[in-house]
mmCIF file of C-alpha atoms in Angstrom:
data_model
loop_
_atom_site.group_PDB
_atom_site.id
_atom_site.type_symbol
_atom_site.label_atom_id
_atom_site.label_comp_id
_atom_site.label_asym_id
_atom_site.label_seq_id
_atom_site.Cartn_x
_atom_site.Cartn_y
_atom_site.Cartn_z
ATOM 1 C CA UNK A 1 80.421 19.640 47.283
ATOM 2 C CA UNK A 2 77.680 17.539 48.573
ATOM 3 C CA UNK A 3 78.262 15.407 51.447
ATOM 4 C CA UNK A 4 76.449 12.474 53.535
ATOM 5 C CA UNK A 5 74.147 11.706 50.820
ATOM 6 C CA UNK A 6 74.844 8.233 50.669
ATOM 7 C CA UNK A 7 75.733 5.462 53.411
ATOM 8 C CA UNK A 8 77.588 2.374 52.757
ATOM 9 C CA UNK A 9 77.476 -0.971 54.687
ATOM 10 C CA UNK A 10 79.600 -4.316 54.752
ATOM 11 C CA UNK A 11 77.374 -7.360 55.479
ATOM 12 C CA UNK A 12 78.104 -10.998 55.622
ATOM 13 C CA UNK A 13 75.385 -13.358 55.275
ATOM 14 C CA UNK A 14 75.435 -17.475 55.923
ATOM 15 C CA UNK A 15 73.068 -19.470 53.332
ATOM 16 C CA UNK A 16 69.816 -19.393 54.547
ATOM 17 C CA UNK A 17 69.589 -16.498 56.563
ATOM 18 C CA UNK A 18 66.385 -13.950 56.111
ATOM 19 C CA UNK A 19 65.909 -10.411 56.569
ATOM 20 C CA UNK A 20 62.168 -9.910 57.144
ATOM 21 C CA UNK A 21 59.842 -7.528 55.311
ATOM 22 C CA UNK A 22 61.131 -4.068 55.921
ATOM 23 C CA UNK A 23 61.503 -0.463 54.284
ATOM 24 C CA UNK A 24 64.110 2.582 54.459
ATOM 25 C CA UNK A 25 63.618 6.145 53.808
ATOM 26 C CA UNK A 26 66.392 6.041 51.401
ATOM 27 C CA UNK A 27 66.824 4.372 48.535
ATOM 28 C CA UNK A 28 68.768 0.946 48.647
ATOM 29 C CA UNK A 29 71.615 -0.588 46.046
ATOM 30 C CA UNK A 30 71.894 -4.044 46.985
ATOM 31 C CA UNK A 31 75.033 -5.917 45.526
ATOM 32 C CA UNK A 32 76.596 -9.066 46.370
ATOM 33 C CA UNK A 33 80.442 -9.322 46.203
ATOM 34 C CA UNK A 34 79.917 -12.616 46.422
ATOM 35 C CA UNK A 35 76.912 -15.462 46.954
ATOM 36 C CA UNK A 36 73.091 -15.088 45.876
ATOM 37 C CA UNK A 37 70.230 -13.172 47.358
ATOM 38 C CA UNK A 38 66.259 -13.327 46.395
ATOM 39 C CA UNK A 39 64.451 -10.250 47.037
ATOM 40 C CA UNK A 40 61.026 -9.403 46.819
ATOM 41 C CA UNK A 41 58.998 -6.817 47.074
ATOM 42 C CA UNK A 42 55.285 -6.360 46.471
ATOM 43 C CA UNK A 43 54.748 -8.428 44.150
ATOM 44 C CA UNK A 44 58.307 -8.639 43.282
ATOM 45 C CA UNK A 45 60.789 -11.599 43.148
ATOM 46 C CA UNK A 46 64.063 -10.815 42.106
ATOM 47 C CA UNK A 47 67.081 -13.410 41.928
ATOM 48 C CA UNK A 48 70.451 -11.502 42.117
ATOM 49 C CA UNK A 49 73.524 -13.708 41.622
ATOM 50 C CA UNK A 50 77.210 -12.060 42.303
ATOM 51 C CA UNK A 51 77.592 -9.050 39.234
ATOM 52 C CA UNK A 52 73.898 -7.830 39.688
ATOM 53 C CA UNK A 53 72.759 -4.908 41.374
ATOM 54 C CA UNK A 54 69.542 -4.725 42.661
ATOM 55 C CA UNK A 55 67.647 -0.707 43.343
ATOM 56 C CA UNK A 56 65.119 -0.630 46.168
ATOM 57 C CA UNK A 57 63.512 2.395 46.203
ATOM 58 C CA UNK A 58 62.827 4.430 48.877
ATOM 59 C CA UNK A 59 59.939 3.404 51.120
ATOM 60 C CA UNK A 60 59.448 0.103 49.304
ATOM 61 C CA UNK A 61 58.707 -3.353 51.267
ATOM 62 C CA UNK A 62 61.037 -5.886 50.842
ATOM 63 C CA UNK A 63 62.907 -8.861 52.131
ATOM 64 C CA UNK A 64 66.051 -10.597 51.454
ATOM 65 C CA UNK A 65 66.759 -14.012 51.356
ATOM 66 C CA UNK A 66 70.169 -15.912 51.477
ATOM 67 C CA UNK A 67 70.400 -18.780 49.395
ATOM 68 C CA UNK A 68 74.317 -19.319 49.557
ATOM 69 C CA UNK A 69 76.447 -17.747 51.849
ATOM 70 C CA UNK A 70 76.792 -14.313 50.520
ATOM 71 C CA UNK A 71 79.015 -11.092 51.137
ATOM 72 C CA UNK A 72 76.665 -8.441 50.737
ATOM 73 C CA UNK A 73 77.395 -5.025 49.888
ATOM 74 C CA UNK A 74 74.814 -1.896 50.160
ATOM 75 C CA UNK A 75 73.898 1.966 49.766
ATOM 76 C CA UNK A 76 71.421 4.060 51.204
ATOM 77 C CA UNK A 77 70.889 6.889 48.760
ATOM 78 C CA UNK A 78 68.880 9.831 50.088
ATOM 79 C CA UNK A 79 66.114 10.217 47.634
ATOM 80 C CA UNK A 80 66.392 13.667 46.425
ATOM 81 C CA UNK A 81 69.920 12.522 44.643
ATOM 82 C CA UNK A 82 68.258 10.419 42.089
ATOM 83 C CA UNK A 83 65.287 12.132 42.439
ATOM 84 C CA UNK A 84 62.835 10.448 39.207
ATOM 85 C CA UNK A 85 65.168 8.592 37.896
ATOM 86 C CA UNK A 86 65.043 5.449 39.862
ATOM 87 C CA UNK A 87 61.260 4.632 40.688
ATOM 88 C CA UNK A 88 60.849 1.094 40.091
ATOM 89 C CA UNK A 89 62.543 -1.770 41.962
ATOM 90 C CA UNK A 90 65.198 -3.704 39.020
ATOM 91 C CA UNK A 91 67.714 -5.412 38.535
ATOM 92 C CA UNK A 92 71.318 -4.294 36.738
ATOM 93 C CA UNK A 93 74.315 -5.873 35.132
ATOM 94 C CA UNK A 94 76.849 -4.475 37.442
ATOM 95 C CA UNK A 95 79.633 -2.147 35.195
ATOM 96 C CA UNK A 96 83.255 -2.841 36.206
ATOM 97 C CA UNK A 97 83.964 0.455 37.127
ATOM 98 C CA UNK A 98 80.183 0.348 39.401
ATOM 99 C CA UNK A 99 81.608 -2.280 41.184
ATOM 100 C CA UNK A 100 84.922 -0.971 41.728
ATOM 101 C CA UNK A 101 83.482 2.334 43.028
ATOM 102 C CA UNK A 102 81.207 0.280 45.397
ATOM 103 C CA UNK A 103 83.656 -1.656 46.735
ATOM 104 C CA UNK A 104 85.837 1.583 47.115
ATOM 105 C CA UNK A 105 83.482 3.122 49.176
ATOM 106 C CA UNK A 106 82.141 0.530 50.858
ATOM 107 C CA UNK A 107 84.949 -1.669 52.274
ATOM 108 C CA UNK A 108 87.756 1.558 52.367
ATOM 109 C CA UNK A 109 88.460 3.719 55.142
ATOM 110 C CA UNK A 110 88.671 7.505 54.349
ATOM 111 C CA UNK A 111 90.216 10.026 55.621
ATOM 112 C CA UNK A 112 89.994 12.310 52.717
ATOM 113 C CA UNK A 113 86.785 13.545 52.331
ATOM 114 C CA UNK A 114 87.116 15.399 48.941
ATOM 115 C CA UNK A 115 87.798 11.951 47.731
ATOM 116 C CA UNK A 116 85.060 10.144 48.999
ATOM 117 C CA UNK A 117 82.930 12.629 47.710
ATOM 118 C CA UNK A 118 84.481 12.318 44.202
ATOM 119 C CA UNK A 119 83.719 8.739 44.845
ATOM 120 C CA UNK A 120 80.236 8.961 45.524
ATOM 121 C CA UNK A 121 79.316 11.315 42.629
ATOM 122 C CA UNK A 122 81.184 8.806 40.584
ATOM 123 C CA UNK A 123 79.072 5.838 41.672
ATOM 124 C CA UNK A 124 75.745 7.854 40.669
ATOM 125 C CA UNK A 125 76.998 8.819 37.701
ATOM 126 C CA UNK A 126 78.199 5.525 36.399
ATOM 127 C CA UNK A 127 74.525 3.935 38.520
ATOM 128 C CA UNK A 128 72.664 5.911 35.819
ATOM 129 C CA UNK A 129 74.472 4.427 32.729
ATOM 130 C CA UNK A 130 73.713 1.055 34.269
ATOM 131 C CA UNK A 131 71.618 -1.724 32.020
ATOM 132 C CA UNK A 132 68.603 -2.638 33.215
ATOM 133 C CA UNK A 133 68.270 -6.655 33.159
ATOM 134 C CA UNK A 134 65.172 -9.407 33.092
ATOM 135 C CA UNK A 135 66.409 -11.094 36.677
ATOM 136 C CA UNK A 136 62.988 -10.555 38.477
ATOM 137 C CA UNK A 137 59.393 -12.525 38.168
#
């Protein structure tokens, strides 16, 4: 099976707060759990409220900015996994079962691998079922 091709992180935000311009060699699923977060990139400005997931790609620009206190949930997906299937930033309806899987990974602790794994294969699978949705400007 393939491992370590996605990282996970747990991030609490307070309303207000701004991550400056930046960009990541991976690709990046942003999700909040809960709270509201405008991104933009480029030319770019996308409002995700809680249930929306937003895909950075890889070595895109962006920022992120706060607007309620916000729980905020995220992947780095090496870029070879989705490979040409994700090459526009965008905005998704976030599935049940997405979220789930997100959460899973993101907020568990593991300690077996073969079902983390599962997990993550899972979470692409289900990522490229995902409806794209008219959240950005």
């Amino acid at each position: 099976m393939v491992t370590n091709f996605i990282k996970f992180k747990e991030l609490d935000y307070v309303s207000g707060e701004f991550i400056p311009p930046h960009i990541h060699e991976e690709g990046q699923v942003l999700f909040a759990r809960s709270g509201t977060m405008e991104v933009k990139a480029g030319n770019h400005f996308i409002f995700a409220p809680a249930s929306r997931i937003v895909w950075v790609p890889p070595k895109v620009d962006h920022s992120i900015r706060f607007r309620t206190d916000t729980k905020m949930r995220t992947a780095f997906i090496k870029p070879d996994i989705l490979a040409d299937t994700f090459i526009h930033i965008c905005v998704y309806q976030a599935t049940g079962l997405f979220r789930e899987i997100l959460l899973r990974l993101v907020e568990g602790n593991f300690c077996d691998q073969e079902y983390k794994e599962l997990l993550e294969l899972s979470l692409i699978k289900e990522m490229k079922l995902l409806k794209n949705e008219p959240f950005s400007i």
